[in-house]
Short mmCIF file of C-alpha atoms in Angstrom, two decimals:
data_model
loop_
_atom_site.label_atom_id
_atom_site.label_comp_id
_atom_site.label_asym_id
_atom_site.label_seq_id
_atom_site.Cartn_x
_atom_site.Cartn_y
_atom_site.Cartn_z
CA MET A 1 0.00 0.00 0.00
CA ALA A 2 2.91 2.33 0.78
CA GLU A 3 4.44 1.63 -2.58
CA ASN A 4 1.20 2.65 -4.34
CA ASN A 5 1.06 5.96 -2.43
CA SER A 6 4.68 6.72 -3.27
CA ASP A 7 4.01 6.08 -6.97
CA LEU A 8 0.98 8.38 -6.85
CA GLU A 9 2.96 11.16 -5.19
CA THR A 10 5.71 10.79 -7.79
CA PHE A 11 3.16 11.09 -10.64
CA ARG A 12 1.62 14.20 -9.10
CA LYS A 13 5.04 15.84 -8.68
CA GLN A 14 5.98 15.14 -12.30
CA TRP A 15 2.63 16.49 -13.55
CA ARG A 16 3.00 19.74 -11.58
CA GLU A 17 6.54 20.27 -12.86
CA GLU A 18 5.39 19.70 -16.40
CA VAL A 19 2.51 22.20 -16.08
CA THR A 20 4.85 24.79 -14.50
CA ALA A 21 7.42 24.36 -17.27
CA ARG A 22 4.86 24.73 -19.97
CA SER A 23 3.46 27.90 -18.37
CA ASN A 24 6.90 29.51 -18.08
CA ALA A 25 7.76 28.63 -21.68
CA LYS A 26 4.56 30.29 -23.02
CA GLY A 27 5.24 33.48 -21.13
CA MET A 28 8.82 33.84 -22.40
CA ILE A 29 8.46 32.86 -26.12
CA PRO A 30 5.89 34.43 -28.54
CA ASN A 31 3.15 32.18 -29.74
CA HIS A 32 4.01 32.45 -33.45
CA SER A 33 7.80 31.85 -33.11
CA ARG A 34 8.39 29.51 -30.13
CA PRO A 35 9.25 25.87 -30.87
CA LEU A 36 6.99 23.12 -29.84
CA THR A 37 7.93 20.89 -26.96
CA SER A 38 7.80 17.18 -27.11
CA HIS A 39 4.59 17.18 -25.14
CA GLU A 40 3.06 19.80 -27.45
CA SER A 41 4.09 17.89 -30.54
CA SER A 42 2.49 14.81 -29.11
CA ASP A 43 -0.62 16.86 -28.32
CA ARG A 44 -0.59 18.37 -31.82
CA SER A 45 -0.46 14.90 -33.32
CA LYS A 46 -3.43 13.96 -31.22
CA GLY A 47 -5.42 17.02 -32.39
CA LYS A 48 -4.86 19.10 -29.26
CA ILE A 49 -3.74 22.75 -29.49
CA ALA A 50 -2.56 24.69 -26.46
CA LEU A 51 -4.20 28.07 -25.93
CA PRO A 52 -2.28 31.26 -25.05
CA PRO A 53 -2.42 32.45 -21.46
CA SER A 54 -4.91 35.20 -22.28
CA GLU A 55 -7.30 32.63 -23.54
CA VAL A 56 -6.92 30.06 -20.81
CA PRO A 57 -9.97 30.27 -18.57
CA ASN A 58 -9.74 30.43 -14.84
CA GLU A 59 -11.22 27.01 -14.56
CA GLU A 60 -10.13 24.06 -16.60
CA PRO A 61 -12.54 23.38 -19.45
CA GLU A 62 -14.58 20.25 -19.16
CA THR A 63 -13.99 17.57 -21.71
CA ILE A 64 -16.27 14.89 -23.00
CA ASP A 65 -14.69 11.49 -23.62
CA GLY A 66 -11.23 13.11 -23.43
CA ILE A 67 -11.86 15.54 -26.36
CA SER A 68 -11.47 19.23 -25.61
CA ALA A 69 -13.37 22.03 -27.32
CA GLN A 70 -11.99 22.86 -30.77
CA ALA A 71 -10.37 26.28 -31.17
CA TYR A 72 -9.72 28.29 -34.32
CA HIS A 73 -6.52 30.40 -34.48
CA ASP A 74 -6.48 31.19 -38.17
CA LEU A 75 -8.91 34.12 -37.81
CA GLU A 76 -6.98 37.41 -38.14
CA ASN A 77 -7.65 40.16 -35.57
CA LYS A 78 -10.45 38.10 -34.02
CA GLU A 79 -8.73 36.48 -31.10
CA ASP A 80 -11.55 37.57 -28.83
CA ALA A 81 -13.88 35.35 -30.83
CA ALA A 82 -11.80 32.15 -30.65
CA ARG A 83 -14.81 29.97 -30.38
CA LEU A 84 -16.84 30.13 -33.57
CA GLY A 85 -20.53 30.75 -33.16
CA VAL A 86 -20.48 31.85 -29.54
CA GLU A 87 -19.81 35.58 -29.33
CA GLY A 88 -20.40 36.14 -33.05
CA SER A 89 -23.90 34.73 -32.85
CA VAL A 90 -24.65 36.85 -29.82
CA ARG A 91 -23.52 39.95 -31.70
CA HIS A 92 -25.70 38.94 -34.70
CA LEU A 93 -28.77 38.46 -32.52
CA SER A 94 -28.21 41.76 -30.80
CA THR A 95 -28.02 43.45 -34.23
CA GLN A 96 -31.32 41.89 -35.28
CA ALA A 97 -32.97 42.82 -32.00
CA SER A 98 -31.87 46.43 -32.42
CA LYS A 99 -33.53 46.58 -35.88
CA GLU A 100 -37.10 47.65 -35.18
CA PRO A 101 -39.83 47.66 -37.89
CA GLN A 102 -40.25 51.03 -39.52
CA SER A 103 -42.85 50.76 -42.33
CA ALA A 104 -46.40 49.51 -42.14
CA LEU A 105 -45.51 46.36 -44.08
CA GLU A 106 -42.68 45.53 -41.66
CA HIS A 107 -45.05 45.95 -38.70
CA TYR A 108 -47.58 43.69 -40.41
CA GLU A 109 -44.98 41.00 -41.15
CA LYS A 110 -43.70 41.19 -37.58
CA ALA A 111 -47.28 40.85 -36.33
CA THR A 112 -47.88 37.72 -38.37
CA GLU A 113 -44.61 36.28 -37.05
CA ARG A 114 -45.66 36.99 -33.46
CA GLU A 115 -49.08 35.48 -34.15
CA ASP A 116 -47.51 32.27 -35.46
CA GLN A 117 -45.38 32.09 -32.29
CA GLY A 118 -48.50 32.40 -30.13
CA ASN A 119 -47.69 35.85 -28.76
CA LEU A 120 -51.09 37.38 -29.40
CA GLY A 121 -50.58 40.47 -27.27
CA ASP A 122 -47.58 41.74 -29.25
CA SER A 123 -49.29 40.65 -32.47
CA VAL A 124 -52.33 42.82 -31.79
CA ASN A 125 -50.18 45.84 -30.95
CA LEU A 126 -48.14 45.44 -34.12
CA TYR A 127 -51.30 45.06 -36.20
CA ARG A 128 -52.63 48.30 -34.77
CA LYS A 129 -49.42 50.16 -35.55
CA ALA A 130 -49.40 48.78 -39.09
CA TYR A 131 -52.97 49.91 -39.78
CA ARG A 132 -52.27 53.33 -38.31
CA LEU A 133 -49.44 53.78 -40.77
CA ASP A 134 -51.36 52.42 -43.77
CA ALA A 135 -55.00 51.33 -43.80
CA ALA A 136 -54.41 49.17 -46.90
CA VAL A 137 -51.41 47.30 -45.51
CA ASP A 138 -53.23 43.95 -45.68
CA ARG A 139 -53.59 44.24 -49.46
CA ILE A 140 -49.89 45.16 -49.77
CA TYR A 141 -48.96 42.12 -47.68
CA LYS A 142 -51.20 39.89 -49.79
CA ASN A 143 -49.75 41.14 -53.08
CA LYS A 144 -46.21 40.61 -51.79
CA HIS A 145 -46.54 37.14 -50.29
CA PHE A 146 -49.54 35.81 -52.25
CA PRO A 147 -49.39 37.26 -55.76
CA PRO A 148 -52.35 36.61 -58.08
CA SER A 149 -52.26 33.40 -60.10
CA ASN A 150 -53.02 35.13 -63.39
CA SER A 151 -49.48 36.46 -63.52
CA LYS A 152 -48.15 33.15 -64.78
CA ILE A 153 -45.92 33.44 -67.82
CA LYS A 154 -46.98 31.10 -70.58
CA PRO A 155 -44.16 29.18 -72.27
CA THR A 156 -43.27 30.47 -75.71
CA ASN A 157 -42.75 27.00 -77.12
CA PRO A 158 -44.81 24.37 -75.27
CA ASN A 159 -43.55 21.62 -77.57
CA PRO A 160 -39.88 22.05 -78.56
CA SER A 161 -38.63 20.33 -81.66
CA ASN A 162 -36.17 18.20 -79.73
CA ALA A 163 -38.82 16.75 -77.43
CA PRO A 164 -39.18 12.96 -77.56
CA VAL A 165 -42.11 11.39 -79.33
CA THR A 166 -43.56 10.12 -76.09
CA VAL A 167 -44.10 13.64 -74.74
CA PRO A 168 -47.79 14.57 -75.24
CA ASN A 169 -48.74 17.75 -76.99
CA THR A 170 -49.70 20.35 -74.39
CA ALA A 171 -50.45 23.17 -76.78
CA HIS A 172 -54.19 22.65 -76.31
CA HIS A 173 -53.93 22.78 -72.52
CA SER A 174 -55.00 26.07 -71.00
CA LEU A 175 -53.00 27.59 -68.17
CA ASP A 176 -55.93 29.78 -67.16
CA GLY A 177 -58.32 26.93 -66.39
CA PRO A 178 -60.95 25.10 -68.43
CA GLN A 179 -62.36 26.83 -71.46
CA THR A 180 -66.00 27.91 -71.21
CA THR A 181 -68.44 26.37 -73.67
CA THR A 182 -71.80 27.92 -74.48
CA ILE A 183 -75.02 25.95 -74.61
CA ASP A 184 -75.35 26.58 -78.34
CA ASP A 185 -71.90 25.15 -79.01
CA LEU A 186 -72.66 22.15 -76.84
CA ILE A 187 -75.95 21.45 -78.60
CA ALA A 188 -74.31 21.89 -82.00
CA SER A 189 -71.82 19.17 -81.10
CA PHE A 190 -74.74 16.72 -80.77
CA SER A 191 -75.74 17.06 -84.43
CA GLN A 192 -74.10 13.78 -85.49
CA SER A 193 -75.06 11.82 -82.38
CA ALA A 194 -77.15 8.70 -82.82
CA ILE A 195 -79.73 7.27 -80.44
CA PRO A 196 -77.76 4.86 -78.24
CA THR A 197 -79.01 1.35 -77.66
CA ALA A 198 -79.22 -0.35 -74.29
CA PRO A 199 -76.15 -2.40 -73.28
CA PRO A 200 -76.44 -6.21 -73.18
CA PRO A 201 -77.72 -7.53 -69.86
CA THR A 202 -74.81 -9.96 -69.51
CA GLU A 203 -71.41 -10.34 -71.08
CA GLY A 204 -71.56 -12.19 -74.35
CA SER A 205 -75.34 -11.82 -74.77
CA GLN A 206 -77.17 -9.85 -77.44
CA PRO A 207 -78.24 -6.27 -76.61
CA PRO A 208 -82.00 -5.68 -76.33
CA PRO A 209 -83.68 -4.26 -79.43
CA CYS A 210 -84.11 -0.49 -79.79
CA PRO A 211 -86.62 0.15 -82.57
CA ILE A 212 -86.66 3.93 -82.15
CA SER A 213 -82.99 4.14 -83.11
CA LYS A 214 -83.87 2.80 -86.59
CA ILE A 215 -86.76 5.23 -87.26
CA PRO A 216 -86.07 7.79 -90.02
CA SER A 217 -85.59 11.35 -88.87
CA GLU A 218 -88.76 12.58 -90.65
CA ILE A 219 -90.94 10.15 -88.72
CA LEU A 220 -89.10 10.91 -85.48
CA VAL A 221 -89.77 14.65 -85.90
CA GLU A 222 -93.46 13.91 -86.44
CA ILE A 223 -93.55 11.87 -83.22
CA LEU A 224 -91.91 14.71 -81.32
CA LEU A 225 -94.39 17.19 -82.84
CA ARG A 226 -97.41 15.23 -81.62
CA THR A 227 -95.78 14.88 -78.22
CA ALA A 228 -95.31 18.66 -78.03
CA ILE A 229 -98.96 19.26 -78.96
CA ALA A 230 -100.14 16.85 -76.28
CA ASP A 231 -97.84 18.14 -73.51
CA ILE A 232 -95.16 20.74 -74.08
CA ALA A 233 -93.51 19.92 -70.73
CA SER A 234 -93.06 16.25 -71.67
CA PHE A 235 -91.63 17.32 -75.01
CA ALA A 236 -89.05 19.52 -73.26
CA ARG A 237 -88.09 16.69 -70.90
CA LEU A 238 -87.25 14.47 -73.89
CA SER A 239 -84.02 16.47 -74.23
CA ALA A 240 -82.71 14.62 -71.18
CA VAL A 241 -83.04 11.20 -72.85
CA CYS A 242 -79.99 11.33 -75.11
CA LYS A 243 -77.88 13.76 -77.15
CA SER A 244 -79.82 13.09 -80.34
CA PHE A 245 -83.14 14.02 -78.70
CA ALA A 246 -81.55 17.08 -77.08
CA TYR A 247 -80.41 18.30 -80.49
CA LEU A 248 -83.85 17.77 -82.07
CA VAL A 249 -85.76 19.39 -79.19
CA VAL A 250 -83.64 22.53 -79.23
CA THR A 251 -82.98 23.01 -82.94
CA GLU A 252 -86.06 21.63 -84.70
CA ASP A 253 -87.74 24.96 -85.42
CA ARG A 254 -90.67 23.39 -87.26
CA ILE A 255 -92.00 21.99 -83.99
CA TRP A 256 -91.65 25.29 -82.17
CA GLU A 257 -93.27 27.16 -85.04
CA ARG A 258 -96.28 24.85 -84.86
CA ILE A 259 -96.52 25.37 -81.09
CA CYS A 260 -96.32 29.17 -81.43
CA HIS A 261 -99.09 29.27 -84.04
CA GLY A 262 -101.21 26.66 -82.29
CA TYR A 263 -104.05 27.18 -79.88
CA GLU A 264 -102.83 24.59 -77.33
CA TYR A 265 -99.97 26.60 -75.83
CA GLY A 266 -99.24 29.24 -78.44
CA PHE A 267 -100.54 32.65 -79.34
CA ALA A 268 -103.65 31.46 -81.17
CA ALA A 269 -105.37 31.40 -77.79
CA MET A 270 -104.15 34.85 -76.76
CA HIS A 271 -106.57 37.79 -77.03
CA TYR A 272 -105.46 41.36 -77.49
CA ASN A 273 -109.06 42.66 -77.55
CA TRP A 274 -112.16 41.87 -75.54
CA LYS A 275 -113.78 38.63 -76.73
CA ALA A 276 -116.58 38.35 -74.18
CA SER A 277 -118.70 40.45 -71.89
CA ILE A 278 -118.12 40.69 -68.16
CA ALA A 279 -120.91 38.17 -67.60
CA GLY A 280 -119.13 35.69 -69.89
CA ALA A 281 -121.31 35.92 -72.99
CA PRO A 282 -119.53 36.15 -76.39
CA LEU A 283 -119.50 39.59 -77.94
CA PRO A 284 -121.35 40.14 -81.24
CA GLU A 285 -119.28 40.01 -84.40
CA THR A 286 -119.73 43.74 -84.89
CA GLU A 287 -117.97 44.47 -81.61
CA LEU A 288 -114.98 42.25 -82.33
CA SER A 289 -111.83 43.98 -83.51
CA SER A 290 -110.36 43.27 -86.92
CA ASP A 291 -107.07 42.44 -85.20
CA SER A 292 -108.47 39.13 -83.95
CA TYR A 293 -105.89 36.44 -84.30
CA LEU A 294 -108.33 33.58 -83.97
CA ASN A 295 -112.08 33.92 -83.62
CA ILE A 296 -112.63 31.38 -80.89
CA SER A 297 -116.23 32.42 -80.36
CA THR A 298 -117.20 30.93 -83.71
CA LEU A 299 -115.09 27.78 -83.34
CA THR A 300 -115.41 24.95 -80.88
CA LEU A 301 -111.84 24.05 -80.03
CA THR A 302 -111.11 20.42 -79.29
CA PRO A 303 -107.84 18.52 -79.34
CA SER A 304 -109.04 16.52 -82.34
CA ILE A 305 -109.02 19.51 -84.72
CA PRO A 306 -105.89 19.23 -86.88
CA PHE A 307 -103.63 22.18 -87.38
CA SER A 308 -104.35 22.26 -91.13
CA THR A 309 -107.97 23.14 -90.28
CA ILE A 310 -107.05 25.98 -87.93
CA ARG A 311 -104.35 27.52 -90.10
CA PRO A 312 -106.67 29.07 -92.76
CA LEU A 313 -108.47 30.99 -90.00
CA LEU A 314 -105.25 32.68 -88.91
CA LEU A 315 -103.88 35.99 -90.01
CA PRO A 316 -100.46 35.94 -91.71
CA PRO A 317 -98.12 33.81 -89.60
CA LEU A 318 -95.89 35.29 -86.95
CA SER A 319 -92.58 36.38 -88.39
CA LEU A 320 -89.23 36.37 -86.64
CA ASN A 321 -87.48 39.66 -85.91
CA LEU A 322 -84.69 41.13 -83.87
CA THR A 323 -86.66 40.64 -80.66
CA TYR A 324 -87.48 36.98 -81.31
CA THR A 325 -84.82 35.32 -83.43
CA SER A 326 -86.38 31.84 -83.21
CA TYR A 327 -89.81 30.38 -82.52
CA ARG A 328 -88.44 28.61 -79.46
CA GLN A 329 -87.32 31.94 -78.01
CA MET A 330 -90.66 33.51 -78.92
CA LEU A 331 -92.64 30.83 -77.07
CA ARG A 332 -90.42 31.06 -73.99
CA THR A 333 -90.05 34.82 -73.66
CA ARG A 334 -93.06 36.50 -75.26
CA PRO A 335 -95.79 37.33 -72.71
CA ARG A 336 -98.62 34.81 -72.71
CA LEU A 337 -101.09 33.35 -70.23
CA ARG A 338 -101.37 29.73 -69.14
CA PHE A 339 -104.63 27.77 -69.07
CA ASN A 340 -103.56 24.48 -67.47
CA GLY A 341 -103.43 25.97 -63.99
CA CYS A 342 -104.40 28.99 -61.95
CA TYR A 343 -102.69 32.04 -60.49
CA ILE A 344 -102.65 32.30 -56.69
CA SER A 345 -101.77 35.27 -54.49
CA THR A 346 -101.12 34.61 -50.79
CA VAL A 347 -101.52 37.65 -48.54
CA ASN A 348 -100.27 37.77 -44.93
CA TYR A 349 -100.29 40.80 -42.69
CA HIS A 350 -100.54 41.70 -39.00
CA ARG A 351 -102.96 44.02 -37.29
CA PRO A 352 -103.36 44.91 -33.59
CA GLY A 353 -106.20 43.30 -31.70
CA ALA A 354 -108.46 44.65 -29.01
CA SER A 355 -107.37 44.23 -25.40
CA ASN A 356 -109.53 42.39 -22.90
CA THR A 357 -111.59 44.86 -20.87
CA TYR A 358 -111.92 42.34 -18.02
CA SER A 359 -108.17 42.01 -17.58
CA ASN A 360 -105.99 44.52 -15.76
CA ALA A 361 -102.78 43.32 -17.42
CA THR A 362 -101.52 46.30 -19.41
CA TYR A 363 -98.53 44.45 -20.86
CA ILE A 364 -100.73 42.16 -22.99
CA SER A 365 -101.16 43.50 -26.55
CA PRO A 366 -102.80 40.92 -28.84
CA VAL A 367 -101.82 40.79 -32.52
CA HIS A 368 -103.91 39.21 -35.28
CA ILE A 369 -102.22 37.42 -38.19
CA VAL A 370 -104.53 37.70 -41.19
CA THR A 371 -104.14 35.33 -44.16
CA TYR A 372 -106.27 35.26 -47.27
CA TYR A 373 -105.91 34.19 -50.91
CA ARG A 374 -106.76 35.59 -54.30
CA TYR A 375 -107.35 33.20 -57.21
CA LEU A 376 -107.44 33.89 -60.93
CA ARG A 377 -108.23 31.28 -63.56
CA PHE A 378 -108.18 32.28 -67.23
CA PHE A 379 -110.18 30.51 -69.94
CA ARG A 380 -109.50 30.30 -73.65
CA ASP A 381 -112.71 32.09 -74.64
CA GLY A 382 -111.57 35.34 -73.01
CA THR A 383 -113.33 34.87 -69.66
CA VAL A 384 -111.83 34.71 -66.19
CA VAL A 385 -112.93 33.68 -62.69
CA SER A 386 -111.77 35.76 -59.71
CA LEU A 387 -112.10 34.61 -56.12
CA LEU A 388 -111.14 36.16 -52.79
CA THR A 389 -111.35 33.74 -49.86
CA THR A 390 -109.60 32.51 -46.75
CA ASN A 391 -109.72 28.88 -47.90
CA GLU A 392 -106.42 27.28 -48.79
CA PRO A 393 -105.56 26.27 -52.39
CA ALA A 394 -106.10 22.56 -51.78
CA ASP A 395 -109.76 23.28 -51.00
CA VAL A 396 -110.33 25.71 -53.89
CA VAL A 397 -108.43 24.93 -57.10
CA HIS A 398 -110.42 21.82 -58.01
CA HIS A 399 -113.70 23.74 -57.78
CA LEU A 400 -112.53 26.81 -59.71
CA THR A 401 -114.65 26.02 -62.79
CA LYS A 402 -117.46 27.69 -64.70
CA GLU A 403 -119.90 24.99 -63.66
CA ASN A 404 -119.63 26.13 -60.04
CA LEU A 405 -120.34 29.77 -60.90
CA HIS A 406 -123.98 29.68 -59.91
CA SER A 407 -126.00 31.46 -57.24
CA HIS A 408 -127.22 28.37 -55.41
CA HIS A 409 -124.44 28.44 -52.80
CA ASN A 410 -125.89 29.63 -49.50
CA LYS A 411 -124.15 30.24 -46.25
CA GLU A 412 -125.41 27.01 -44.72
CA SER A 413 -124.13 24.87 -47.58
CA MET A 414 -121.55 22.26 -46.58
CA LEU A 415 -120.66 21.16 -50.09
CA PRO A 416 -117.00 21.37 -51.08
CA SER A 417 -117.95 23.61 -53.99
CA ALA A 418 -119.47 26.14 -51.57
CA VAL A 419 -116.13 28.00 -51.58
CA MET A 420 -117.24 29.42 -54.93
CA ARG A 421 -120.09 31.41 -53.41
CA HIS A 422 -118.00 34.60 -53.61
CA ALA A 423 -116.44 33.93 -57.03
CA LEU A 424 -116.80 36.71 -59.62
CA LYS A 425 -117.13 36.41 -63.40
CA GLY A 426 -115.02 38.54 -65.67
CA ARG A 427 -113.07 38.90 -68.90
CA TRP A 428 -109.44 39.43 -69.84
CA LYS A 429 -107.20 40.66 -72.64
CA LEU A 430 -103.48 41.20 -73.20
CA SER A 431 -101.95 44.56 -73.93
CA GLY A 432 -100.27 45.30 -77.23
CA SER A 433 -100.98 43.59 -80.51
CA LEU A 434 -100.29 40.20 -81.99
CA HIS A 435 -97.87 41.67 -84.51
CA ALA A 436 -96.60 44.48 -82.28
CA PRO A 437 -93.04 43.07 -82.15
CA ASP A 438 -92.86 43.48 -85.94
CA MET A 439 -93.48 47.23 -85.60
CA ASP A 440 -91.02 49.83 -84.50
CA THR A 441 -91.83 52.39 -81.81
CA ALA A 442 -93.09 55.01 -84.27
CA GLN A 443 -95.47 52.56 -85.95
CA ALA A 444 -96.78 51.35 -82.61
CA ASN A 445 -97.46 54.92 -81.52
CA ASP A 446 -99.23 55.70 -84.81
CA HIS A 447 -101.55 52.74 -84.34
CA HIS A 448 -102.06 53.58 -80.63
CA ILE A 449 -100.71 50.17 -79.59
CA GLU A 450 -99.62 49.89 -75.98
CA LYS A 451 -96.58 47.93 -74.91
CA GLU A 452 -97.21 44.22 -74.55
CA GLY A 453 -96.70 42.41 -71.28
CA ASP A 454 -99.76 43.56 -69.28
CA VAL A 455 -103.06 41.83 -68.54
CA HIS A 456 -106.30 43.80 -68.25
CA ILE A 457 -109.12 42.20 -66.24
CA GLU A 458 -112.68 43.40 -65.68
CA THR A 459 -114.91 41.51 -63.23
CA GLU A 460 -118.25 41.87 -61.54
CA GLY A 461 -118.49 43.72 -58.24
CA VAL A 462 -119.94 42.62 -54.95
CA ASP A 463 -123.01 44.64 -55.97
CA PRO A 464 -124.43 44.82 -59.51
CA LYS A 465 -123.79 48.55 -59.65
CA TYR A 466 -120.03 48.04 -59.26
CA MET A 467 -117.39 46.77 -61.65
CA TYR A 468 -113.77 45.96 -60.77
CA LYS A 469 -110.78 46.55 -63.02
CA MET A 470 -107.32 45.05 -62.47
CA ASP A 471 -104.08 45.75 -64.32
CA LEU A 472 -101.38 43.11 -63.90
CA GLY A 473 -97.92 42.71 -65.41
CA LEU A 474 -96.58 39.40 -66.72
CA ARG A 475 -93.24 38.51 -65.19
CA SER A 476 -91.03 35.48 -64.58
CA ALA A 477 -90.12 34.09 -61.17
CA GLY A 478 -87.76 31.41 -59.98
CA ARG A 479 -84.40 30.29 -61.29
CA ALA A 480 -83.16 32.28 -64.28
CA GLY A 481 -83.91 30.54 -67.55
CA ALA A 482 -86.42 28.11 -66.05
CA THR A 483 -90.18 28.77 -66.10
CA ARG A 484 -91.30 31.96 -67.85
CA ASN A 485 -94.51 34.01 -67.61
CA ASN A 486 -95.44 32.42 -64.28
CA LYS A 487 -95.95 35.60 -62.24
CA LEU A 488 -98.49 38.44 -62.28
CA VAL A 489 -97.57 41.64 -60.44
CA TRP A 490 -100.03 44.31 -59.43
CA LYS A 491 -100.12 47.58 -61.36
CA GLY A 492 -103.51 48.89 -60.35
CA PHE A 493 -106.87 47.95 -58.87
CA TRP A 494 -109.97 50.12 -59.30
CA SER A 495 -113.70 50.08 -58.63
CA TYR A 496 -116.20 51.65 -61.01
CA ASN A 497 -119.65 52.80 -59.90
CA ARG A 498 -122.05 52.42 -62.80
CA MET A 499 -124.69 54.60 -61.14
CA THR A 500 -122.50 57.63 -60.43
CA ASP A 501 -119.80 57.06 -63.06
CA ASP A 502 -117.08 57.32 -60.41
CA TRP A 503 -113.76 55.52 -60.14
CA ALA A 504 -112.20 54.54 -56.81
CA THR A 505 -108.71 53.15 -56.25
CA PHE A 506 -108.01 50.20 -53.97
CA ALA A 507 -104.85 50.40 -51.91
CA LEU A 508 -102.37 47.57 -52.58
CA ARG A 509 -100.41 47.86 -49.37
CA ASN A 510 -100.83 44.21 -48.32
CA ASP A 511 -101.54 42.53 -51.65
CA ARG A 512 -98.87 40.31 -53.15
CA ALA A 513 -98.10 39.05 -56.64
CA PHE A 514 -99.86 36.06 -58.25
CA PHE A 515 -97.86 32.91 -58.96
CA TRP A 516 -98.92 30.30 -61.46
CA SER A 517 -99.55 26.78 -60.21
CA ARG A 518 -100.33 23.88 -62.51
CA VAL A 519 -103.46 21.85 -61.76
CA ARG A 520 -103.46 18.45 -63.45
CA GLY A 521 -107.22 18.22 -63.14
CA TYR A 522 -107.59 21.12 -65.61
CA GLY A 523 -105.90 19.18 -68.39
CA MET A 524 -105.33 21.53 -71.33
CA GLY A 525 -107.82 24.02 -69.92
CA TRP A 526 -110.53 23.60 -72.56
#
């Protein structure tokens, strides 16, 4: 044990002498010119470099696994920054911290940075400073960091000559998104489409027969024409069957011309002059205007009458013009009434009620919600039925017929048709003229023709000495391009006293527009 202690003391003594000798040698010889000792050369070979006395810390640096911190002595005039990335990084951070935002954009960018770090307090303050400097700083920030996508530069040569054959041609690809195609161009692309047949039910079996795909186009057009005469809505829905049907429905102008000139849905059933009296009786021939398009009073219209029979009774056919470039557009956009349904106006309003005299509660103020309906059904002979009632449409529309316009409904009647006890007879006509679109403004003024698009209605009054007059405007409601001429807006409502020859105006404060509703029980409205 004594021998071990003596060896330890000898090692300590040698180590101290070596450290003292090395310290004295560094103080006497400059760092760049002094020779290296044997110990230093051995340390240099092991990757260790001795530091000058000014750089030796007071405490011995800690080492990890016997490897000391690496020092860099090849930096000129930077001996105070021997360790790379320690003091230099501190100086760099202090420089950045001293640089405060000056402009509004810098404040805004700093605010977004603080917001991403979760420091909402500083972010709000920076946002406020940015907006005080420039109220439009958000747009400047957006244009700088999120530029618009339309600033892309298109390549001058999308397909270079040295491109391999396998590279697809991208010249037809648009960098601005998909190209817009109009409905007319889309329908025109269906011109060569054939009626597709049904696929075979199983693999390897024969497909089911499709006789309609083998019908000649002339016969197919005739089938579509008869379908349009029977139900114009079903004819329009045929365009959803296939591309070939869509092309025929839209572009076959012969069908639309027949519908426009016909009395089923077209303008043969429209009247631009009075055709009946207020009581519903046909007017004498002497009172009919020469501008009559079709004298319905002298013709019993039934679906069995062919168009060739009606056509000689017509005036010269409707001609296309700048307003109506096709018969399809004319049928869809020109003002006309519908006979396979009725027009309903729903009126809701509030009025204060009377307080209870037997109650002392002053905070109770009753309010009455009043709801009533107006109904208008037009007939092809120029007559109309008007009804004002509180009954809902489900209880009224099926009884809104001429047969129920009699005076045998008393107050005690419990029949479903008793809702017609207050119905009023009347007559209607459209404003303008049948051929008014073919005239210019000067010609229309010379012939005293008013602008088309209005409906004039005259009905009986609640008393025989009164007569009511309504002026309504034909409009379209709902999704653009869908149903047309399905709305009647109020323009005026008057009462005429036959005894005193006085006119009185009804206020339209609560009245609402009429909306057309199809009633399947009416059929074609004959």
